[in-house]
Short mmCIF file of C-alpha atoms and ligand atoms in Angstrom, two decimals:
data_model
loop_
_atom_site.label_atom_id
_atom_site.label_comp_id
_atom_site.label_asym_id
_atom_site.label_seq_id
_atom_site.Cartn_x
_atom_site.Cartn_y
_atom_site.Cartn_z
CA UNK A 12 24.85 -6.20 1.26
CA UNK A 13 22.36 -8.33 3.42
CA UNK A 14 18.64 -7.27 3.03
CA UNK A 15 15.62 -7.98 5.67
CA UNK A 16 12.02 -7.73 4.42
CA UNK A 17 9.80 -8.05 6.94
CA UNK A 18 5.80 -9.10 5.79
CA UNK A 19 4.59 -11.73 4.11
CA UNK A 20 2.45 -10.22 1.29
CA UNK A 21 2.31 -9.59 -2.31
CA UNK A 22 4.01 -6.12 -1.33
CA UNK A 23 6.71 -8.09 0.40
CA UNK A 24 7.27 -10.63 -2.17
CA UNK A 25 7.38 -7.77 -5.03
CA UNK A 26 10.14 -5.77 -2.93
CA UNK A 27 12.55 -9.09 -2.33
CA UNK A 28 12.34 -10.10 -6.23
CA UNK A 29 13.14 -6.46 -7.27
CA UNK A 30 16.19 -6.06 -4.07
CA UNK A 31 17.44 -9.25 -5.05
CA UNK A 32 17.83 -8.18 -8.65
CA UNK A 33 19.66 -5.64 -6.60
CA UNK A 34 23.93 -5.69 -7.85
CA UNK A 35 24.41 -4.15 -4.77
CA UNK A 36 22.59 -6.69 -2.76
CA UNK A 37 24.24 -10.24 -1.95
CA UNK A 38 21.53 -11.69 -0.02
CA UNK A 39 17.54 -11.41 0.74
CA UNK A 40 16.05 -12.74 3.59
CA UNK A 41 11.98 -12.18 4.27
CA UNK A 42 10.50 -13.07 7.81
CA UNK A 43 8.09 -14.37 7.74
CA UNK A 44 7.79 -14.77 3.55
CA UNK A 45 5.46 -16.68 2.02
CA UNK A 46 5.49 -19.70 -1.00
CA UNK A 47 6.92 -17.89 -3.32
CA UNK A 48 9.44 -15.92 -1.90
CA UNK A 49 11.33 -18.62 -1.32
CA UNK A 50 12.44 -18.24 -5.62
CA UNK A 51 13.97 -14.98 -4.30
CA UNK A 52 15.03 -15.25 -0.51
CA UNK A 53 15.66 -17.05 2.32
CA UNK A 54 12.48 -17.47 4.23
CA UNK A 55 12.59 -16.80 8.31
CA UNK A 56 9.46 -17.63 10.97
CA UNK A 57 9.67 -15.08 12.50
CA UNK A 58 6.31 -12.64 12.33
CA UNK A 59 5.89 -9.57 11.38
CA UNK A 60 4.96 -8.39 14.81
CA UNK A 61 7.53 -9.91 16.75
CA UNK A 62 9.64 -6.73 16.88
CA UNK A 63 12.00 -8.32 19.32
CA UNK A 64 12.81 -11.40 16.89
CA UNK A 65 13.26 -9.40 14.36
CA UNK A 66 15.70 -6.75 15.86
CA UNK A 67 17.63 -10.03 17.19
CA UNK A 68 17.87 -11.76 13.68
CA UNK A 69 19.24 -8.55 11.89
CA UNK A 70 21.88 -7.77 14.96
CA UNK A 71 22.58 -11.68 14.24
CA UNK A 72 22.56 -11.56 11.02
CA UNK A 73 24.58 -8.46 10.73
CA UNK A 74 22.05 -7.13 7.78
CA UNK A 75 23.07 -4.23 6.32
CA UNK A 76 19.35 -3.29 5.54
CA UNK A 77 15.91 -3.91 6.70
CA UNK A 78 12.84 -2.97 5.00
CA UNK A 79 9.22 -3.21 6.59
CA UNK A 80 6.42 -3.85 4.35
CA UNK A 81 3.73 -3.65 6.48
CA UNK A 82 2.18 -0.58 8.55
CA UNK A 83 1.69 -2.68 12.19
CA UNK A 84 4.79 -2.95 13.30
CA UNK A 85 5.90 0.33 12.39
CA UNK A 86 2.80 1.98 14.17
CA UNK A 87 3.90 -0.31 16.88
CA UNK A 88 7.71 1.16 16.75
CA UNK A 89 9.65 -1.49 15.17
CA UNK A 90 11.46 1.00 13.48
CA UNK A 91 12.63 2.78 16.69
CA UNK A 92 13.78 -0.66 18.51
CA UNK A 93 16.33 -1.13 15.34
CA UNK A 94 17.31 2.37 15.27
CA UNK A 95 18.42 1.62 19.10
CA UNK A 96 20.42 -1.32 18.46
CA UNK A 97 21.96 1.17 15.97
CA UNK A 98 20.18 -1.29 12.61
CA UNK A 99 19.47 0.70 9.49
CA UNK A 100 15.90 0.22 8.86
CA UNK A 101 13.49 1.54 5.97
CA UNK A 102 10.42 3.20 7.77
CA UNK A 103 9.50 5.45 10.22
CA UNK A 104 9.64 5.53 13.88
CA UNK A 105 6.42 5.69 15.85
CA UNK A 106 6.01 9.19 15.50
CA UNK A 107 6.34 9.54 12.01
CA UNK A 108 4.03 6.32 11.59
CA UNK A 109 0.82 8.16 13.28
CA UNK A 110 0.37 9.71 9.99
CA UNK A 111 -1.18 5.88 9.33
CA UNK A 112 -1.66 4.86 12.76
CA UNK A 113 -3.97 7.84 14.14
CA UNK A 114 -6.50 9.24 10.88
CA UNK A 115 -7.10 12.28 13.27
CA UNK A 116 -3.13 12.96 13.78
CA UNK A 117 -3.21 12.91 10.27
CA UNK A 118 -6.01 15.18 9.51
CA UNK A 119 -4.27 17.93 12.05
CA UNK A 120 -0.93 17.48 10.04
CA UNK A 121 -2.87 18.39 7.07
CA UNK A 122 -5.00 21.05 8.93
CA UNK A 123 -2.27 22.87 10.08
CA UNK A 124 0.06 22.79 7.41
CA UNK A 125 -2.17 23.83 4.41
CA UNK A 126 -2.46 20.08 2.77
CA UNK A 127 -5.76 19.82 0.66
CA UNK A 128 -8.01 17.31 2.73
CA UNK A 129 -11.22 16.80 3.03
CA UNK A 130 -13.19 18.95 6.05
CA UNK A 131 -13.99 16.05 8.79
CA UNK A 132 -15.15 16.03 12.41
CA UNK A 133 -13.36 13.85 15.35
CA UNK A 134 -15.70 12.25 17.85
CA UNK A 135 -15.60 9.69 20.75
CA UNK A 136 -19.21 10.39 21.77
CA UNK A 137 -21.92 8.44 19.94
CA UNK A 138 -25.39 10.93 20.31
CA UNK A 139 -22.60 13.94 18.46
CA UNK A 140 -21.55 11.89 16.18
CA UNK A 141 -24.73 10.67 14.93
CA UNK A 142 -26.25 14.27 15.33
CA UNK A 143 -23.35 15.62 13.77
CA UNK A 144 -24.70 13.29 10.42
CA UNK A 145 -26.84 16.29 9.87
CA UNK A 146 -23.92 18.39 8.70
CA UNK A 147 -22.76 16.29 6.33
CA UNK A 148 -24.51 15.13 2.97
CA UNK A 149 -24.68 11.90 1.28
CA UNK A 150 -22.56 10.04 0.89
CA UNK A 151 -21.53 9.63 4.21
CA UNK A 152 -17.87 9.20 5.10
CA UNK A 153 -17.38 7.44 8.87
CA UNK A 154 -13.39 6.40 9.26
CA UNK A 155 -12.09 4.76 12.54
CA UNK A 156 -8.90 6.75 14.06
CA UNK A 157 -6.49 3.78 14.05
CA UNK A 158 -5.46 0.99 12.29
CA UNK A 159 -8.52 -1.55 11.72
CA UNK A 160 -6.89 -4.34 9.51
CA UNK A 161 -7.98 -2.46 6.22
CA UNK A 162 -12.06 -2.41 7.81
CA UNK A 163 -12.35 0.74 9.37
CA UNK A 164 -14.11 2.67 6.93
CA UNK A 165 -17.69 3.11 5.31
CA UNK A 166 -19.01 5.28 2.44
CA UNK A 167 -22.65 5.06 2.15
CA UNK A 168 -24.95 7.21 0.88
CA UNK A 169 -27.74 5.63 3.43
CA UNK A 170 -27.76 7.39 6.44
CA UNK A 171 -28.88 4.46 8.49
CA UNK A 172 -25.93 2.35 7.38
CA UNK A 173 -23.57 5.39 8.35
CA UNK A 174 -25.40 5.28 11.56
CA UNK A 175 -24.44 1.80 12.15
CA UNK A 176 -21.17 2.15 11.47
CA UNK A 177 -20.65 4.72 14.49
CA UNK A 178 -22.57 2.72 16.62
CA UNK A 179 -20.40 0.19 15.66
CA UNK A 180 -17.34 1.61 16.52
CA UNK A 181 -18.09 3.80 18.61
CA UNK A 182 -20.59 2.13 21.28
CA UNK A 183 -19.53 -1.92 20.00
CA UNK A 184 -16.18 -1.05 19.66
CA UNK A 185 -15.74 -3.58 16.74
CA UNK A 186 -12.08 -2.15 15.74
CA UNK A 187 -11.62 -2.54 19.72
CA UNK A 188 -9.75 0.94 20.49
CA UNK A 189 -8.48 2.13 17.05
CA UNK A 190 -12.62 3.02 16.74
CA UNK A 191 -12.58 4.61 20.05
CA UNK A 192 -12.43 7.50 18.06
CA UNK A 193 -13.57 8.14 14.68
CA UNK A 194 -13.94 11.19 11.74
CA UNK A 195 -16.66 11.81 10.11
CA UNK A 196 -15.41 13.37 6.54
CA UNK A 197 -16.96 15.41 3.60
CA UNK A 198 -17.52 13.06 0.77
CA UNK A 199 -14.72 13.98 -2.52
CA UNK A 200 -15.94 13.08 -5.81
CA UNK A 201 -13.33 12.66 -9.05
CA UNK A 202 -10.81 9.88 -9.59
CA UNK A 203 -8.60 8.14 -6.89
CA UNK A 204 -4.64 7.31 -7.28
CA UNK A 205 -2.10 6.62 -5.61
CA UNK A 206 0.92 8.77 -5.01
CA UNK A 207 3.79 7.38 -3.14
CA UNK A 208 7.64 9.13 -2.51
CA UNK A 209 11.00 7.98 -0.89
CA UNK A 210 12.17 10.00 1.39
CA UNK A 211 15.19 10.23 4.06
CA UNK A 212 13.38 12.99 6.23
CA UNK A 213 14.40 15.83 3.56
CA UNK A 214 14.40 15.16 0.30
CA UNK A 215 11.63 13.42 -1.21
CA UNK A 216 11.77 11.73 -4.29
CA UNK A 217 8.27 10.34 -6.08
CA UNK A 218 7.41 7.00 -6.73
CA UNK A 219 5.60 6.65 -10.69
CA UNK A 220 1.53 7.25 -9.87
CA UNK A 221 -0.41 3.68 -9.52
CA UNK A 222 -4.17 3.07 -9.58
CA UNK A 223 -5.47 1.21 -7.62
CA UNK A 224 -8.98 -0.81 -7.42
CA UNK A 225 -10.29 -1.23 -4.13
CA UNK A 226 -14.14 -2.53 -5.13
CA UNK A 227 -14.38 -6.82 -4.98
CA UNK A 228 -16.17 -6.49 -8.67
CA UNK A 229 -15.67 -5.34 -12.06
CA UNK A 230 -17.21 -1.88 -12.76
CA UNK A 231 -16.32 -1.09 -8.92
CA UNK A 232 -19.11 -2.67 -7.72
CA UNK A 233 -18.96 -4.93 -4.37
CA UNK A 234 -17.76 -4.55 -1.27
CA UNK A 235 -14.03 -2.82 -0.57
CA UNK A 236 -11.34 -5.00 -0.28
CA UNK A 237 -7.56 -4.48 0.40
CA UNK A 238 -6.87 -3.87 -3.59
CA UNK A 239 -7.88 -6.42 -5.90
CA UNK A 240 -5.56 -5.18 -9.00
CA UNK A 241 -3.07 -2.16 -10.08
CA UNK A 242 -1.86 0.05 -13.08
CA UNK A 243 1.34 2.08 -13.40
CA UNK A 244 1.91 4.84 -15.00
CA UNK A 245 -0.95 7.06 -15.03
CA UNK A 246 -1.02 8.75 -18.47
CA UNK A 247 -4.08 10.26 -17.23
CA UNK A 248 -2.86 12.89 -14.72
CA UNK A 249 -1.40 15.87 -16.22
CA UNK A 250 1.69 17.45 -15.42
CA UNK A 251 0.39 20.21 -13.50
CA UNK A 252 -1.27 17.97 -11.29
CA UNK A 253 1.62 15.92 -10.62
CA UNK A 254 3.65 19.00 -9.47
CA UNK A 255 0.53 20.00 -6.37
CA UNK A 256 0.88 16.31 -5.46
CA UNK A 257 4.70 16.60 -5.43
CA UNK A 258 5.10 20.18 -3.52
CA UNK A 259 1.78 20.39 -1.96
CA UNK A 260 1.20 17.08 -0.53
CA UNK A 261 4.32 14.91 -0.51
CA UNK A 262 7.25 17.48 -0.09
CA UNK A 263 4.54 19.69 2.48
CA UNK A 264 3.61 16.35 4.49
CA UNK A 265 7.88 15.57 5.00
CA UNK A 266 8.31 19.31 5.38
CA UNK A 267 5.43 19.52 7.97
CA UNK A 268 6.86 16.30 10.13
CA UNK A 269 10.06 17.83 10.06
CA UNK A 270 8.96 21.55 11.52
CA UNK A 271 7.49 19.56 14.26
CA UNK A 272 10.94 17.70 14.82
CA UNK A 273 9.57 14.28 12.63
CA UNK A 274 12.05 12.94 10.91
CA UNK A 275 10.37 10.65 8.60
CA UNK A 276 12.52 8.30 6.64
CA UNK A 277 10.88 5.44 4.45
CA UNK A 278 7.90 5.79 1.94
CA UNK A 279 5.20 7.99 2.29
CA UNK A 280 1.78 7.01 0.40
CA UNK A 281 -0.95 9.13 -0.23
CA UNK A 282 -4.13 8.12 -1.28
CA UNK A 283 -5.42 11.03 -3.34
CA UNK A 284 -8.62 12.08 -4.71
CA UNK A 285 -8.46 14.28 -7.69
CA UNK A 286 -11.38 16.71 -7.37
CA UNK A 287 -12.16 19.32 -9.56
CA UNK A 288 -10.51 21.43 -7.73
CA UNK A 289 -7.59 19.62 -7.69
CA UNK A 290 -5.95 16.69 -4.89
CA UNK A 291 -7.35 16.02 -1.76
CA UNK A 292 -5.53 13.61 0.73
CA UNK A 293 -8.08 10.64 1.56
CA UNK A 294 -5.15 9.04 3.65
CA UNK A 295 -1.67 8.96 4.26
CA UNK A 296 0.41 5.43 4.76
CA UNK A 297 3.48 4.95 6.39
CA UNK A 298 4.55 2.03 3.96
CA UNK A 299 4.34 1.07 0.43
CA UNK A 300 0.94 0.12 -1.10
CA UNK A 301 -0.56 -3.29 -1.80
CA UNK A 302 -1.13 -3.89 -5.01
CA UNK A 303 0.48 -0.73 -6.19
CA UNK A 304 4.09 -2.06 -5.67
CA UNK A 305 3.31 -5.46 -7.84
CA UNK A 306 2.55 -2.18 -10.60
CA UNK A 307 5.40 0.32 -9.89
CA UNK A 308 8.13 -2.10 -9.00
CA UNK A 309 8.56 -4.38 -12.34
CA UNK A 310 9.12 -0.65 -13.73
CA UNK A 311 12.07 0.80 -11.82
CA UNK A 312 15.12 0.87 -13.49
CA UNK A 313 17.24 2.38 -10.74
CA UNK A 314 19.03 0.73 -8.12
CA UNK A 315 16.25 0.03 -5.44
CA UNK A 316 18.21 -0.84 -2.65
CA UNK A 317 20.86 2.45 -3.16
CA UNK A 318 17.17 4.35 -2.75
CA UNK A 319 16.51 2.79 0.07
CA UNK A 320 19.93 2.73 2.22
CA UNK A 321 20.14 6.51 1.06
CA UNK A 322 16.80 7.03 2.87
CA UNK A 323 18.27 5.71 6.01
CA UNK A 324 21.23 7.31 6.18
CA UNK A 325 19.57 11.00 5.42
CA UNK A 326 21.59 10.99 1.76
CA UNK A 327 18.33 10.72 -0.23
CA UNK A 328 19.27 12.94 -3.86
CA UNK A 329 16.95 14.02 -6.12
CA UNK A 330 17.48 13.64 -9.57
CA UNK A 331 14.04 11.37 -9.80
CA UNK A 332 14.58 7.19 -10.03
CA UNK A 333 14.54 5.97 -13.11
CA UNK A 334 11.46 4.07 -15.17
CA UNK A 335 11.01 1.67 -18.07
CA UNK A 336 8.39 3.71 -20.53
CA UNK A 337 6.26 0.08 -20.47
CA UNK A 338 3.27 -0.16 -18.60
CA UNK A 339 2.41 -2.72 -15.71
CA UNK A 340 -0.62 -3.85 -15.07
CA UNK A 341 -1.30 -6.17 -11.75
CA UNK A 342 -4.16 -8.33 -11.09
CA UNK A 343 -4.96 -9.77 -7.80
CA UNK A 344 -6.39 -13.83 -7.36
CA UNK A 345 -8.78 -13.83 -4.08
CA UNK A 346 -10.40 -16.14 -2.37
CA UNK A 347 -14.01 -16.91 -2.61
CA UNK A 348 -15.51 -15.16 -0.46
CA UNK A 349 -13.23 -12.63 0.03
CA UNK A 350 -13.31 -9.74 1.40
CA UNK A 351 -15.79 -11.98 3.59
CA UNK A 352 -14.83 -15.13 5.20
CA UNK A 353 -12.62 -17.58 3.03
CA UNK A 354 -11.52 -20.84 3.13
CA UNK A 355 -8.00 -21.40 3.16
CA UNK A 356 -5.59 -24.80 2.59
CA UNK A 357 -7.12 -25.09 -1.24
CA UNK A 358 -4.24 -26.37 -3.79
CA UNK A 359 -2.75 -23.74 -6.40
CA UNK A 360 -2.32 -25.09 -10.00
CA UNK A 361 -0.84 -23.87 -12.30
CA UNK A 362 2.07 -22.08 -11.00
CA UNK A 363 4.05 -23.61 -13.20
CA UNK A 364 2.16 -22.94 -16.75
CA UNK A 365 2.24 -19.28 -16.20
CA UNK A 366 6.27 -19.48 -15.13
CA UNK A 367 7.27 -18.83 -18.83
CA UNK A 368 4.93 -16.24 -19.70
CA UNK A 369 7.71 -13.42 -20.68
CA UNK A 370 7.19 -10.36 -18.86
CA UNK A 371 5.24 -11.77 -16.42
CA UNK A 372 5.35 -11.67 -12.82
CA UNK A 373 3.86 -13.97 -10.06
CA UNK A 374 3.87 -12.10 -6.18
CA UNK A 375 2.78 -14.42 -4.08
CA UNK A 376 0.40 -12.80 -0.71
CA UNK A 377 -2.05 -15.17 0.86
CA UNK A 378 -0.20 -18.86 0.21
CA UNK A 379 2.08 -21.62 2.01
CA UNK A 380 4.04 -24.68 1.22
CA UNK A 381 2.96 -28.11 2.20
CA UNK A 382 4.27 -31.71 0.82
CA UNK A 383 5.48 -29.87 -2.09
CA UNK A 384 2.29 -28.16 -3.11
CA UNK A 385 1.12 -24.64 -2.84
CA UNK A 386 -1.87 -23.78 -1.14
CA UNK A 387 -4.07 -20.84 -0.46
CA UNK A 388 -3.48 -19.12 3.04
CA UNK A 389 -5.64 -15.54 2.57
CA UNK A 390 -7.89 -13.92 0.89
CA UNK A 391 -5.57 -12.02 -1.42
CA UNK A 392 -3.88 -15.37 -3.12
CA UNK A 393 -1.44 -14.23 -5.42
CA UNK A 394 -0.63 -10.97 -7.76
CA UNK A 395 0.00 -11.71 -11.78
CA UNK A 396 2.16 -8.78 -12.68
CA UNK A 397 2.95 -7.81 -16.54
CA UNK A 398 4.82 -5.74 -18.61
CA UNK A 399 3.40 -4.25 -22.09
CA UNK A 400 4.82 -1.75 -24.14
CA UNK A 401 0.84 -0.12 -23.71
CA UNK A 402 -1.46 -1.16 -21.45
CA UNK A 403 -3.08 -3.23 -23.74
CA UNK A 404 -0.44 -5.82 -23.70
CA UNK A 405 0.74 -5.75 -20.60
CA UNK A 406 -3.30 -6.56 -19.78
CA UNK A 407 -3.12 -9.28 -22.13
CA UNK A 408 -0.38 -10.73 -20.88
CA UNK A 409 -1.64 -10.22 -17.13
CA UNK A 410 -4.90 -11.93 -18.19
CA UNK A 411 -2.93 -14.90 -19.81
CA UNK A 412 -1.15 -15.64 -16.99
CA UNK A 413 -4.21 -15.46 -14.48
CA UNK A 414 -6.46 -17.86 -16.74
CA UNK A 415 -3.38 -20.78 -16.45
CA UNK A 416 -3.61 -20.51 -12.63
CA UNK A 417 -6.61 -21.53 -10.81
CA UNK A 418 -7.87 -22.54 -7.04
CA UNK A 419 -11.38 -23.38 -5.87
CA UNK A 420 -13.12 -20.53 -5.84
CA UNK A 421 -10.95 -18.22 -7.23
CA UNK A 422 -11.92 -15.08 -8.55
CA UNK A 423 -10.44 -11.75 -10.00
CA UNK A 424 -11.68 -8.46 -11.45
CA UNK A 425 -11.37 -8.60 -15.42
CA UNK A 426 -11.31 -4.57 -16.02
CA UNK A 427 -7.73 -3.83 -14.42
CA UNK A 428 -6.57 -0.88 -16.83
CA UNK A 429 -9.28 -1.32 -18.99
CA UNK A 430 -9.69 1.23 -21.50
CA UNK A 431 -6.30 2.93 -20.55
CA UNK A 432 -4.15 3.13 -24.20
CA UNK A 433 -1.29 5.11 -23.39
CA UNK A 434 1.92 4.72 -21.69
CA UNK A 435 3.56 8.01 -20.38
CA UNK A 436 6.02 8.73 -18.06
CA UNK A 437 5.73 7.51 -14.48
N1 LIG B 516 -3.93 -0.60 -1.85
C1 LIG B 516 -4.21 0.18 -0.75
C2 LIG B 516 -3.21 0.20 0.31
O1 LIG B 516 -2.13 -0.34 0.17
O2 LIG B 516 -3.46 0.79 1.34
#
């Protein structure tokens, strides 16, 4: 069959190596695609948000499959345009896709279906919200409604900073109308992870757990970024807790959409605090996770590309996918700067040095091709994926791989799985 990824990230790249591995996949094609994909797939210009170009391309085309990697254009209904032309796509339609798109749809969902969440407050007026502060202790939570490129939300435990943040989205509209409206949410101590499932609307099958490290800095310091590295499996989380995130969260969330006539079909990822008391959903996604697919992917055994088409076509069967028992660790290269401003156009060596590295993985994100060369073109450069039997290796051989590479100004966290010994199942 004929695959379509649409995106250009790490996430992107990750899912067209592993499709293309795919026996029942003949061809990949990414639009747009990055540097590297171009190992993998055939590379299209067409952008990510250009839902008419892409619904043209895959009637075209004929492709027997698209997948969208990121969250835009399915907020924006790209899904629904190829579900018209009668395409099979892999995500949700708009509806399904407020569960990213509107934080306060979300919250509802949860509300009204019993999902563990945190307690939060909507508002679109400034003086409540910033009144409202006196409900809520430190640290403060303050999360625009829609989608703000990854920027829309602020934990601080100083009230004037949490402050600001309204003002600034509500009053100086910064995130323009996704902050039009914005929570304010009870703080959740405990550990964060990731918890993503296929699903075809029904049946929901889990993804293995990831971690994911959202701080710029080692030790979770800095500012928050869009992930800057990734483990899978989580040894960690017992198998009590994995069943409430299975039937509480993920099968409830499907279950919920579907009682109110949403048929979501695609991946559903929810980012999960475990509290004491156990999970509480921090968000939902409508789309796989970046860097947590550079972690889970390099460990699925199963067919990825039967998952997906069975999602479309509502034929989605549990038993669970299939995992390798080795661990993957991912590290992400940024830019300097980055999550600030960055520059961009800066050469990439050593590309080549880290090819042979066994087990290894290079998903490209932020670069481009020019003359030959590959050059920097985000702030999230590239992912160095590994496989260890423990996490110990698979670090090491992560860690070898980044130290060949190298761009001005590059930098990386160095405690990605740190400390994490066993492997377990996914
Ligand atoms: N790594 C966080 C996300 O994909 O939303």
């Amino acid at each position: 069959m004929k695959v379509l990824v649409v995106g250009q990230g790490g996430r992107e790249h990750a899912l067209a190596w592993r499709l293309a591995q795919s026996p029942s996949v003949d061809r990949v094609f990414v639009a747009p695609g990055n540097a590297g994909m171009a190992d993998v797939a055939t590379c299209e210009p067409i952008s990510s948000g250009d839902v008419p170009g892409l619904v043209d391309f895959a009637e075209r085309e004929a492709m027997d499959l698209t997948v969208v990697g990121p969250e835009a254009p399915l907020v924006a209904g790209v899904a629904d345009e190829f579900e018209l032309r009668g395409l099979r796509v892999f995500g949700p339609t708009r509806e399904g896709a407020r569960i990213e798109g509107s934080k306060a749809w979300a919250k509802d969902l949860c509300e009204r279906h019993g999902i563990p969440a945190p307690r939060s407050r909507l508002f679109t007026d400034v003086g409540q919200a910033l009144a409202a502060l006196e409900e809520f202790r430190p640290p403060y939570v303050v999360k625009a409604d829609g989608l703000a490129a990854g920027k829309g939300v602020t934990v601080t435990e100083d009230r004037t900073e949490a402050e600001r943040a309204l003002r600034a989205a509500l009053l100086e509209r910064a995130f323009g109308d996704a902050g039009a409206r914005v929570l304010l949410e009870e703080h959740v101590s405990g550990r964060e992870v990731s918890a993503l499932a296929l699903t075809d609307g029904e049946t929901v099958v889990p993804l293995a757990l990831a971690q994911d490290y959202k701080r710029s800095l080692d030790g979770d310091a800095g500012p928050n970024t869009g992930g800057m590295g990734a483990y899978s499996p989580l040894p960690r989380v017992d198998e009590a807790t994995r069943r409430v995130i299975r039937e509480e969260i993920l099968e409830r969330a499907v279950a919920a959409m579907a009682s109110e006539g949403i048929r979501y079909r695609g991946v559903l990822y929810a980012g999960l605090m475990l509290a004491d008391d156990g999970p509480q959903v921090l968000e939902f996604n409508c789309r796989f996770g970046d860097p947590e697919t550079q972690a889970i992917l390099p460990r699925l055994r199963s067919d990825p590309a039967q998952a997906l088409l069975a999602c479309c076509d509502g034929s989605l069967a549990a038993p669970d996918l299939e995992w390798t028992e080795e661990a993957c660790v991912s590290v992400v290269l940024a830019s300097g700067g980055y999550p600030g401003d960055y520059a961009t156009g800066l050469p990439i060596s050593g590309l080549e040095e880290a090819r042979p590295l066994r087990e290894v993985f290079v998903f490209h994100a932020g670069t481009r091709a020019r003359d030959g060369r590959v050059l920097t073109s985000g702030g999230r450069v590239l992912a160095v994926s590994a496989l260890g039997a423990s996490f110990a290796e698979a670090r090491d051989r992560a860690y070898e791989a980044c130290s060949r590479i190298s761009f001005e100004g590059m930098h990386y966290r160095k405690d990605i799985a740190a400390g994490v010994e066993a492997t377990a199942d996914g």
